[in-house]
PDB file of C-alpha atoms in Angstrom:
ATOM      1  CA  ARG A1309     -30.914   5.186   4.099  1.00 84.00           C
ATOM      2  CA  ARG A1310     -27.436   4.345   5.449  1.00 87.00           C
ATOM      3  CA  GLY A1311     -28.040   0.720   4.343  1.00 89.00           C
ATOM      4  CA  LYS A1312     -28.402   1.945   0.698  1.00 91.00           C
ATOM      5  CA  VAL A1313     -25.020   3.477   0.503  1.00 91.00           C
ATOM      6  CA  VAL A1314     -21.598   1.982   0.093  1.00 94.00           C
ATOM      7  CA  LEU A1315     -19.496   4.656   1.929  1.00 96.00           C
ATOM      8  CA  ALA A1316     -15.807   4.847   1.084  1.00 97.00           C
ATOM      9  CA  THR A1317     -13.128   7.320   2.254  1.00 98.00           C
ATOM     10  CA  LYS A1318      -9.466   7.565   2.751  1.00 98.00           C
ATOM     11  CA  LEU A1319      -6.748   8.056   5.366  1.00 98.00           C
ATOM     12  CA  GLY A1320      -2.973   8.768   5.363  1.00 98.00           C
ATOM     13  CA  LEU A1321      -2.720  12.408   4.366  1.00 98.00           C
ATOM     14  CA  ILE A1322      -2.449  14.243   7.654  1.00 97.00           C
ATOM     15  CA  TRP A1323      -2.545  17.841   8.883  1.00 93.00           C
ATOM     16  CA  HIS A1324      -2.795  17.222  12.519  1.00 93.00           C
ATOM     17  CA  ALA A1325       0.774  16.079  13.191  1.00 93.00           C
ATOM     18  CA  LYS A1326       4.238  16.354  11.588  1.00 94.00           C
ATOM     19  CA  LYS A1327       4.976  12.685  11.097  1.00 96.00           C
ATOM     20  CA  GLY A1328       5.811  10.604   8.138  1.00 97.00           C
ATOM     21  CA  ASN A1329       6.965  12.333   4.967  1.00 96.00           C
ATOM     22  CA  HIS A1330       6.074  15.892   3.960  1.00 97.00           C
ATOM     23  CA  PHE A1331       4.021  15.630   0.786  1.00 97.00           C
ATOM     24  CA  PHE A1332       2.657  19.221  -0.051  1.00 96.00           C
ATOM     25  CA  ASP A1333       1.392  22.437   1.665  1.00 95.00           C
ATOM     26  CA  TYR A1334      -2.232  23.323   1.691  1.00 93.00           C
ATOM     27  CA  ASP A1335      -3.269  26.852   2.656  1.00 91.00           C
ATOM     28  CA  GLY A1336       0.252  27.317   4.159  1.00 92.00           C
ATOM     29  CA  ALA A1337      -0.004  24.194   6.231  1.00 93.00           C
ATOM     30  CA  PRO A1338       2.197  21.160   5.676  1.00 96.00           C
ATOM     31  CA  VAL A1339       0.514  17.836   4.685  1.00 97.00           C
ATOM     32  CA  HIS A1340       2.313  14.530   5.494  1.00 98.00           C
ATOM     33  CA  ARG A1341       1.897  10.998   4.312  1.00 98.00           C
ATOM     34  CA  TYR A1342       1.634   8.964   7.341  1.00 98.00           C
ATOM     35  CA  LEU A1343       0.119   5.567   8.172  1.00 99.00           C
ATOM     36  CA  GLY A1344       1.235   4.901  11.716  1.00 98.00           C
ATOM     37  CA  ALA A1345      -1.126   2.984  13.875  1.00 98.00           C
ATOM     38  CA  ASP A1346      -1.791   6.091  16.075  1.00 98.00           C
ATOM     39  CA  SER A1347      -2.937   8.081  13.058  1.00 98.00           C
ATOM     40  CA  VAL A1348      -5.052   5.392  11.618  1.00 99.00           C
ATOM     41  CA  VAL A1349      -7.089   5.275  14.754  1.00 98.00           C
ATOM     42  CA  TYR A1350      -7.413   8.942  15.029  1.00 98.00           C
ATOM     43  CA  GLU A1351      -8.441   9.438  11.424  1.00 98.00           C
ATOM     44  CA  VAL A1352     -11.164   6.853  11.454  1.00 99.00           C
ATOM     45  CA  GLU A1353     -12.658   8.436  14.515  1.00 98.00           C
ATOM     46  CA  GLN A1354     -12.526  11.850  12.931  1.00 98.00           C
ATOM     47  CA  SER A1355     -14.070  10.440   9.735  1.00 98.00           C
ATOM     48  CA  LEU A1356     -16.933   8.593  11.561  1.00 98.00           C
ATOM     49  CA  ARG A1357     -17.777  11.785  13.402  1.00 98.00           C
ATOM     50  CA  ARG A1358     -17.708  14.041  10.354  1.00 97.00           C
ATOM     51  CA  LEU A1359     -19.709  11.552   8.289  1.00 96.00           C
ATOM     52  CA  GLY A1360     -22.372  10.857  10.990  1.00 96.00           C
ATOM     53  CA  THR A1361     -21.989   7.045  10.850  1.00 97.00           C
ATOM     54  CA  ASP A1362     -20.924   4.279  12.943  1.00 97.00           C
ATOM     55  CA  HIS A1363     -18.927   2.438  10.260  1.00 98.00           C
ATOM     56  CA  ILE A1364     -17.100   2.937   6.896  1.00 98.00           C
ATOM     57  CA  ASP A1365     -17.766   0.302   4.263  1.00 98.00           C
ATOM     58  CA  HIS A1366     -14.318   0.731   2.512  1.00 98.00           C
ATOM     59  CA  TYR A1367     -11.327   2.432   4.139  1.00 99.00           C
ATOM     60  CA  ILE A1368      -8.433   3.198   1.822  1.00 99.00           C
ATOM     61  CA  THR A1369      -4.820   4.272   2.403  1.00 99.00           C
ATOM     62  CA  HIS A1370      -4.464   7.182   0.096  1.00 98.00           C
ATOM     63  CA  TRP A1371      -0.701   7.345  -0.441  1.00 97.00           C
ATOM     64  CA  GLN A1372       1.837   4.866   0.815  1.00 97.00           C
ATOM     65  CA  ASP A1373       4.067   5.817   3.699  1.00 97.00           C
ATOM     66  CA  ALA A1374       7.696   4.638   3.465  1.00 96.00           C
ATOM     67  CA  THR A1375       8.247   5.476   7.233  1.00 97.00           C
ATOM     68  CA  THR A1376       5.621   3.069   8.549  1.00 98.00           C
ATOM     69  CA  PRO A1377       5.980  -0.692   8.118  1.00 98.00           C
ATOM     70  CA  VAL A1378       2.853  -2.127   6.274  1.00 98.00           C
ATOM     71  CA  PRO A1379       2.305  -4.640   9.094  1.00 98.00           C
ATOM     72  CA  GLU A1380       1.685  -1.850  11.612  1.00 98.00           C
ATOM     73  CA  THR A1381      -0.819  -0.141   9.316  1.00 99.00           C
ATOM     74  CA  MET A1382      -2.608  -3.408   8.617  1.00 99.00           C
ATOM     75  CA  GLU A1383      -2.687  -4.522  12.338  1.00 98.00           C
ATOM     76  CA  ALA A1384      -4.490  -1.134  13.101  1.00 99.00           C
ATOM     77  CA  LEU A1385      -6.816  -1.677  10.177  1.00 99.00           C
ATOM     78  CA  ASP A1386      -7.648  -5.189  11.123  1.00 98.00           C
ATOM     79  CA  ARG A1387      -8.475  -4.084  14.683  1.00 98.00           C
ATOM     80  CA  LEU A1388     -10.839  -1.430  13.346  1.00 99.00           C
ATOM     81  CA  LYS A1389     -12.482  -4.090  11.171  1.00 98.00           C
ATOM     82  CA  THR A1390     -12.849  -6.417  14.159  1.00 98.00           C
ATOM     83  CA  GLN A1391     -14.485  -3.542  16.013  1.00 98.00           C
ATOM     84  CA  GLY A1392     -16.969  -3.046  13.190  1.00 98.00           C
ATOM     85  CA  LYS A1393     -15.760   0.470  12.391  1.00 99.00           C
ATOM     86  CA  ILE A1394     -14.681  -0.554   8.913  1.00 99.00           C
ATOM     87  CA  ARG A1395     -15.877  -3.253   6.649  1.00 98.00           C
ATOM     88  CA  SER A1396     -13.053  -3.703   4.099  1.00 98.00           C
ATOM     89  CA  ILE A1397      -9.480  -2.534   3.347  1.00 99.00           C
ATOM     90  CA  GLY A1398      -8.031  -0.789   0.271  1.00 99.00           C
ATOM     91  CA  ALA A1399      -4.919   0.793  -0.697  1.00 99.00           C
ATOM     92  CA  SER A1400      -4.339   3.517  -3.375  1.00 98.00           C
ATOM     93  CA  ASN A1401      -1.393   4.502  -5.499  1.00 98.00           C
ATOM     94  CA  VAL A1402       0.517   1.264  -4.935  1.00 98.00           C
ATOM     95  CA  SER A1403       3.207  -0.722  -6.545  1.00 98.00           C
ATOM     96  CA  ILE A1404       3.122  -4.589  -6.813  1.00 98.00           C
ATOM     97  CA  ALA A1405       5.662  -4.564  -3.901  1.00 98.00           C
ATOM     98  CA  ASP A1406       3.164  -2.711  -1.828  1.00 98.00           C
ATOM     99  CA  VAL A1407       0.319  -4.988  -2.544  1.00 99.00           C
ATOM    100  CA  GLU A1408       2.519  -7.962  -1.741  1.00 99.00           C
ATOM    101  CA  ALA A1409       3.326  -6.383   1.634  1.00 98.00           C
ATOM    102  CA  TYR A1410      -0.322  -5.797   2.381  1.00 99.00           C
ATOM    103  CA  LEU A1411      -1.263  -9.409   1.428  1.00 99.00           C
ATOM    104  CA  ALA A1412       1.460 -10.739   3.583  1.00 98.00           C
ATOM    105  CA  ALA A1413       0.181  -8.717   6.558  1.00 98.00           C
ATOM    106  CA  GLY A1414      -3.614  -9.425   6.208  1.00 97.00           C
ATOM    107  CA  GLN A1415      -6.578  -9.227   3.762  1.00 97.00           C
ATOM    108  CA  LEU A1416      -6.428  -6.507   1.239  1.00 99.00           C
ATOM    109  CA  ASP A1417      -9.734  -6.156  -0.438  1.00 98.00           C
ATOM    110  CA  ALA A1418      -9.053  -3.748  -3.148  1.00 98.00           C
ATOM    111  CA  VAL A1419      -6.504  -1.356  -4.734  1.00 99.00           C
ATOM    112  CA  GLN A1420      -7.352   2.086  -6.257  1.00 98.00           C
ATOM    113  CA  GLN A1421      -5.242   3.297  -9.097  1.00 98.00           C
ATOM    114  CA  GLN A1422      -5.333   5.924 -11.756  1.00 98.00           C
ATOM    115  CA  TYR A1423      -6.470   4.350 -14.897  1.00 98.00           C
ATOM    116  CA  SER A1424      -8.017   5.737 -18.109  1.00 97.00           C
ATOM    117  CA  MET A1425      -7.685   5.692 -21.913  1.00 97.00           C
ATOM    118  CA  VAL A1426      -4.666   7.959 -21.312  1.00 96.00           C
ATOM    119  CA  VAL A1427      -3.109   6.293 -18.320  1.00 96.00           C
ATOM    120  CA  ARG A1428      -2.986   2.380 -18.887  1.00 95.00           C
ATOM    121  CA  ASP A1429       0.353   1.478 -17.251  1.00 94.00           C
ATOM    122  CA  MET A1430      -1.073  -1.044 -14.722  1.00 96.00           C
ATOM    123  CA  GLU A1431      -2.463  -3.201 -17.649  1.00 96.00           C
ATOM    124  CA  ARG A1432       1.041  -4.618 -17.948  1.00 96.00           C
ATOM    125  CA  ASP A1433       1.544  -5.794 -14.357  1.00 97.00           C
ATOM    126  CA  LEU A1434      -0.662  -4.551 -11.518  1.00 98.00           C
ATOM    127  CA  LEU A1435      -3.944  -5.577 -13.116  1.00 97.00           C
ATOM    128  CA  PRO A1436      -3.050  -9.202 -13.839  1.00 97.00           C
ATOM    129  CA  PHE A1437      -1.285  -9.451 -10.471  1.00 98.00           C
ATOM    130  CA  CYS A1438      -4.363  -8.320  -8.525  1.00 98.00           C
ATOM    131  CA  ALA A1439      -6.573 -10.704 -10.571  1.00 97.00           C
ATOM    132  CA  ASP A1440      -4.274 -13.662  -9.587  1.00 97.00           C
ATOM    133  CA  ASN A1441      -4.423 -12.641  -5.962  1.00 98.00           C
ATOM    134  CA  ASN A1442      -8.214 -11.880  -5.709  1.00 97.00           C
ATOM    135  CA  VAL A1443      -7.732  -8.210  -5.066  1.00 98.00           C
ATOM    136  CA  SER A1444     -10.369  -5.890  -6.663  1.00 98.00           C
ATOM    137  CA  VAL A1445      -9.156  -2.912  -8.808  1.00 98.00           C
ATOM    138  CA  LEU A1446     -11.001   0.440  -8.476  1.00 98.00           C
ATOM    139  CA  SER A1447      -9.958   2.954 -11.040  1.00 98.00           C
ATOM    140  CA  TYR A1448      -9.811   6.672 -10.495  1.00 97.00           C
ATOM    141  CA  SER A1449      -9.623   9.703 -12.872  1.00 96.00           C
ATOM    142  CA  SER A1450     -11.491   7.704 -15.586  1.00 96.00           C
ATOM    143  CA  LEU A1451     -12.176  10.922 -17.362  1.00 96.00           C
ATOM    144  CA  ALA A1452      -8.665  12.264 -16.940  1.00 95.00           C
ATOM    145  CA  LEU A1453      -9.769  15.510 -15.135  1.00 92.00           C
ATOM    146  CA  GLY A1454     -12.227  16.143 -17.904  1.00 93.00           C
ATOM    147  CA  LEU A1455      -9.904  15.689 -20.863  1.00 96.00           C
ATOM    148  CA  LEU A1456     -11.942  12.600 -21.791  1.00 97.00           C
ATOM    149  CA  SER A1457     -15.374  14.194 -21.029  1.00 95.00           C
ATOM    150  CA  GLY A1458     -16.120  15.324 -24.634  1.00 95.00           C
ATOM    151  CA  LYS A1459     -16.550  18.930 -23.271  1.00 94.00           C
ATOM    152  CA  ILE A1460     -13.026  20.362 -23.556  1.00 94.00           C
ATOM    153  CA  GLY A1461     -12.130  20.959 -27.121  1.00 93.00           C
ATOM    154  CA  PRO A1462      -9.131  22.776 -28.764  1.00 94.00           C
ATOM    155  CA  ASP A1463     -10.853  26.095 -28.333  1.00 93.00           C
ATOM    156  CA  ARG A1464     -11.163  25.821 -24.604  1.00 92.00           C
ATOM    157  CA  VAL A1465      -9.356  28.522 -22.622  1.00 90.00           C
ATOM    158  CA  PHE A1466      -8.315  27.826 -19.106  1.00 90.00           C
ATOM    159  CA  THR A1467      -8.247  30.880 -16.711  1.00 88.00           C
ATOM    160  CA  GLY A1468      -7.628  31.823 -13.209  1.00 87.00           C
ATOM    161  CA  ASP A1469      -6.614  29.171 -10.725  1.00 85.00           C
ATOM    162  CA  ASP A1470      -7.903  26.190 -12.906  1.00 88.00           C
ATOM    163  CA  GLN A1471      -5.296  23.510 -12.269  1.00 84.00           C
ATOM    164  CA  ARG A1472      -5.572  22.427 -15.933  1.00 89.00           C
ATOM    165  CA  LYS A1473      -4.048  25.612 -17.287  1.00 88.00           C
ATOM    166  CA  ASP A1474      -0.502  24.609 -16.836  1.00 89.00           C
ATOM    167  CA  ASN A1475      -1.196  20.736 -17.046  1.00 92.00           C
ATOM    168  CA  PRO A1476       0.549  19.335 -20.166  1.00 93.00           C
ATOM    169  CA  TRP A1477      -2.304  16.902 -20.504  1.00 93.00           C
ATOM    170  CA  PHE A1478      -4.358  19.727 -21.562  1.00 95.00           C
ATOM    171  CA  SER A1479      -2.021  21.097 -24.252  1.00 94.00           C
ATOM    172  CA  LEU A1480      -3.600  22.102 -27.488  1.00 94.00           C
ATOM    173  CA  ALA A1481      -2.024  19.179 -29.251  1.00 95.00           C
ATOM    174  CA  ASN A1482      -3.509  16.853 -26.772  1.00 96.00           C
ATOM    175  CA  ARG A1483      -6.936  18.279 -27.082  1.00 96.00           C
ATOM    176  CA  ARG A1484      -6.811  18.090 -30.741  1.00 97.00           C
ATOM    177  CA  LYS A1485      -6.055  14.380 -30.453  1.00 97.00           C
ATOM    178  CA  VAL A1486      -8.884  13.793 -27.994  1.00 97.00           C
ATOM    179  CA  ALA A1487     -11.268  15.780 -30.092  1.00 97.00           C
ATOM    180  CA  ALA A1488     -10.553  13.383 -33.141  1.00 98.00           C
ATOM    181  CA  LEU A1489     -11.127  10.436 -30.704  1.00 98.00           C
ATOM    182  CA  MET A1490     -14.410  11.855 -29.583  1.00 98.00           C
ATOM    183  CA  GLU A1491     -15.566  12.079 -33.143  1.00 98.00           C
ATOM    184  CA  GLU A1492     -15.286   8.276 -33.470  1.00 98.00           C
ATOM    185  CA  ILE A1493     -16.907   7.668 -30.118  1.00 98.00           C
ATOM    186  CA  ARG A1494     -19.876  10.040 -30.791  1.00 98.00           C
ATOM    187  CA  PRO A1495     -21.766   7.564 -33.108  1.00 98.00           C
ATOM    188  CA  ILE A1496     -21.496   4.931 -30.477  1.00 99.00           C
ATOM    189  CA  ALA A1497     -22.796   7.396 -27.798  1.00 98.00           C
ATOM    190  CA  GLU A1498     -25.739   8.272 -29.979  1.00 98.00           C
ATOM    191  CA  THR A1499     -26.590   4.557 -30.434  1.00 98.00           C
ATOM    192  CA  HIS A1500     -26.846   4.194 -26.680  1.00 98.00           C
ATOM    193  CA  GLY A1501     -28.456   7.516 -25.979  1.00 98.00           C
ATOM    194  CA  ALA A1502     -25.496   8.529 -23.914  1.00 98.00           C
ATOM    195  CA  SER A1503     -22.805  11.265 -23.887  1.00 98.00           C
ATOM    196  CA  GLU A1504     -19.206  10.657 -24.915  1.00 98.00           C
ATOM    197  CA  ALA A1505     -18.216  10.776 -21.253  1.00 97.00           C
ATOM    198  CA  GLN A1506     -20.661   8.112 -20.287  1.00 98.00           C
ATOM    199  CA  ILE A1507     -19.120   5.886 -23.138  1.00 99.00           C
ATOM    200  CA  VAL A1508     -15.746   6.580 -21.877  1.00 98.00           C
ATOM    201  CA  ILE A1509     -16.772   5.494 -18.309  1.00 98.00           C
ATOM    202  CA  ALA A1510     -18.586   2.484 -19.683  1.00 98.00           C
ATOM    203  CA  TRP A1511     -15.444   1.422 -21.710  1.00 99.00           C
ATOM    204  CA  THR A1512     -13.374   1.779 -18.545  1.00 98.00           C
ATOM    205  CA  LEU A1513     -15.754  -0.401 -16.476  1.00 98.00           C
ATOM    206  CA  GLN A1514     -15.668  -3.092 -19.171  1.00 98.00           C
ATOM    207  CA  GLN A1515     -11.897  -3.457 -19.144  1.00 97.00           C
ATOM    208  CA  PRO A1516     -10.689  -6.829 -17.788  1.00 95.00           C
ATOM    209  CA  GLY A1517     -10.007  -6.542 -14.092  1.00 95.00           C
ATOM    210  CA  ILE A1518     -11.633  -3.231 -13.445  1.00 97.00           C
ATOM    211  CA  THR A1519     -14.520  -3.363 -10.970  1.00 95.00           C
ATOM    212  CA  PHE A1520     -15.251   0.412 -10.375  1.00 94.00           C
ATOM    213  CA  SER A1521     -14.690   3.815 -12.048  1.00 96.00           C
ATOM    214  CA  LEU A1522     -14.344   6.858  -9.905  1.00 95.00           C
ATOM    215  CA  CYS A1523     -15.057  10.079 -11.735  1.00 92.00           C
ATOM    216  CA  GLY A1524     -15.202  13.647 -10.511  1.00 86.00           C
ATOM    217  CA  ALA A1525     -18.396  15.725 -10.670  1.00 87.00           C
ATOM    218  CA  ARG A1526     -19.002  19.451 -10.288  1.00 88.00           C
ATOM    219  CA  SER A1527     -22.824  19.097  -9.585  1.00 93.00           C
ATOM    220  CA  PRO A1528     -25.448  16.519  -8.665  1.00 95.00           C
ATOM    221  CA  GLN A1529     -26.472  16.224 -12.159  1.00 95.00           C
ATOM    222  CA  GLN A1530     -23.034  15.362 -13.336  1.00 92.00           C
ATOM    223  CA  ALA A1531     -22.743  12.708 -10.541  1.00 93.00           C
ATOM    224  CA  ARG A1532     -26.200  11.383 -11.736  1.00 95.00           C
ATOM    225  CA  GLU A1533     -24.954  11.182 -15.456  1.00 95.00           C
ATOM    226  CA  ASN A1534     -21.709   9.547 -14.492  1.00 95.00           C
ATOM    227  CA  ALA A1535     -23.621   6.891 -12.442  1.00 95.00           C
ATOM    228  CA  ARG A1536     -25.932   6.029 -15.414  1.00 97.00           C
ATOM    229  CA  ALA A1537     -22.742   4.938 -17.377  1.00 97.00           C
ATOM    230  CA  GLY A1538     -22.689   2.005 -15.146  1.00 96.00           C
ATOM    231  CA  ARG A1539     -25.825   0.637 -16.822  1.00 97.00           C
ATOM    232  CA  ILE A1540     -24.462   0.950 -20.445  1.00 98.00           C
ATOM    233  CA  ARG A1541     -23.240  -2.413 -21.843  1.00 98.00           C
ATOM    234  CA  LEU A1542     -21.050  -1.924 -24.935  1.00 99.00           C
ATOM    235  CA  SER A1543     -20.803  -4.829 -27.247  1.00 98.00           C
ATOM    236  CA  SER A1544     -17.401  -6.481 -27.816  1.00 98.00           C
ATOM    237  CA  GLU A1545     -17.215  -4.834 -31.184  1.00 98.00           C
ATOM    238  CA  GLU A1546     -17.876  -1.374 -29.838  1.00 99.00           C
ATOM    239  CA  ILE A1547     -15.231  -1.973 -27.077  1.00 98.00           C
ATOM    240  CA  SER A1548     -12.720  -3.013 -29.816  1.00 98.00           C
ATOM    241  CA  GLN A1549     -13.678  -0.121 -32.033  1.00 98.00           C
ATOM    242  CA  ILE A1550     -13.110   2.481 -29.194  1.00 98.00           C
ATOM    243  CA  SER A1551      -9.866   0.721 -28.043  1.00 98.00           C
ATOM    244  CA  GLU A1552      -8.548   0.773 -31.603  1.00 98.00           C
ATOM    245  CA  ALA A1553      -9.360   4.526 -32.021  1.00 98.00           C
ATOM    246  CA  ALA A1554      -7.821   5.341 -28.667  1.00 98.00           C
ATOM    247  CA  SER A1555      -4.667   3.558 -29.699  1.00 96.00           C
ATOM    248  CA  ARG A1556      -4.565   5.603 -32.898  1.00 97.00           C
ATOM    249  CA  HIS A1557      -5.322   8.968 -31.502  1.00 97.00           C
ATOM    250  CA  LEU A1558      -3.828   8.996 -27.990  1.00 95.00           C
ATOM    251  CA  THR A1559      -0.329   8.454 -28.922  1.00 91.00           C
ATOM    252  CA  ASN A1560       2.765  10.604 -27.990  1.00 92.00           C
ATOM    253  CA  LEU A1561       0.671  12.632 -25.733  1.00 93.00           C
ATOM    254  CA  ASP A1562       2.175  15.654 -23.907  1.00 90.00           C
ATOM    255  CA  ALA A1563       2.449  14.605 -20.270  1.00 86.00           C
TER     256      ALA A1563
END
C-alpha cells in the first residue's frame, strides 16, 4: 500500500541538540530551529525509522534557521534525494528572500504557508513569485484552527487547556463575523451536498496558485470529510460569491 500514499513530513525543529535558535519549550525541554547538515541527516533517518519506510515523498523544512546557510541545508537535502531517501524538497514559513536562496542553491519543489480566508497575505507577493518560478504552494491551516469549520459559533465556550481559549482569533466578535459568513456559505454547501467546512476547503483549493490544502482533523471521519472537499468543484460564480462575502464579513478581525 506504500505506493498509494504520498508521504510528507518535516524537519528543522529539534530536541536532540542545543543548536540553532531556541524556539520554544515543550514539556520542559527546549526546542530549537536548526537546519544544519548534521541534523538534516539525523532527522531523516529518525523519520524513516519511525514511519517504517525507505523513502519520504516530500521533505519540508518546518521553520527557517538563520544560523545555517541555505546552501548547506540544500546540499544535505540534495544528497538525500540522490540517495533515494527523499523524493522532493519543500520549505515552510518562508519569505521571498528565503525562496530565492533555496532556488539559488538547488531545486525547491514547493513552499508550505499559512493561508485561509482570514490569512491571505501571500496573495500580494509570495503566491505570484512562486508561480513565476514554478514552485508549488501548499496551504496549511485552511480552516483556521476550526474557526472556519462552521462548528464554532458565538455560543461556544473554550475550557481547560484548549489553545483557542486565549487566541484572539476566537474572540466573540470574530465568531459572530464568521457565523454571518457561514450563513451565506450554507446554501452553497447544501447545493453540493457538503458541509460548510468542505466548501471552505474547496474554495481554498480553487484559489489561483494553491495546489494543496492541509487541514487538521481530530478523527478518521473528519479526515475523510476533509479529503472529500478535494472533489468539490465550485463554479466561478460560487467562488466569487464566497470571496465577496468573506471580504464583507472578515474585516477588522481581532488577531
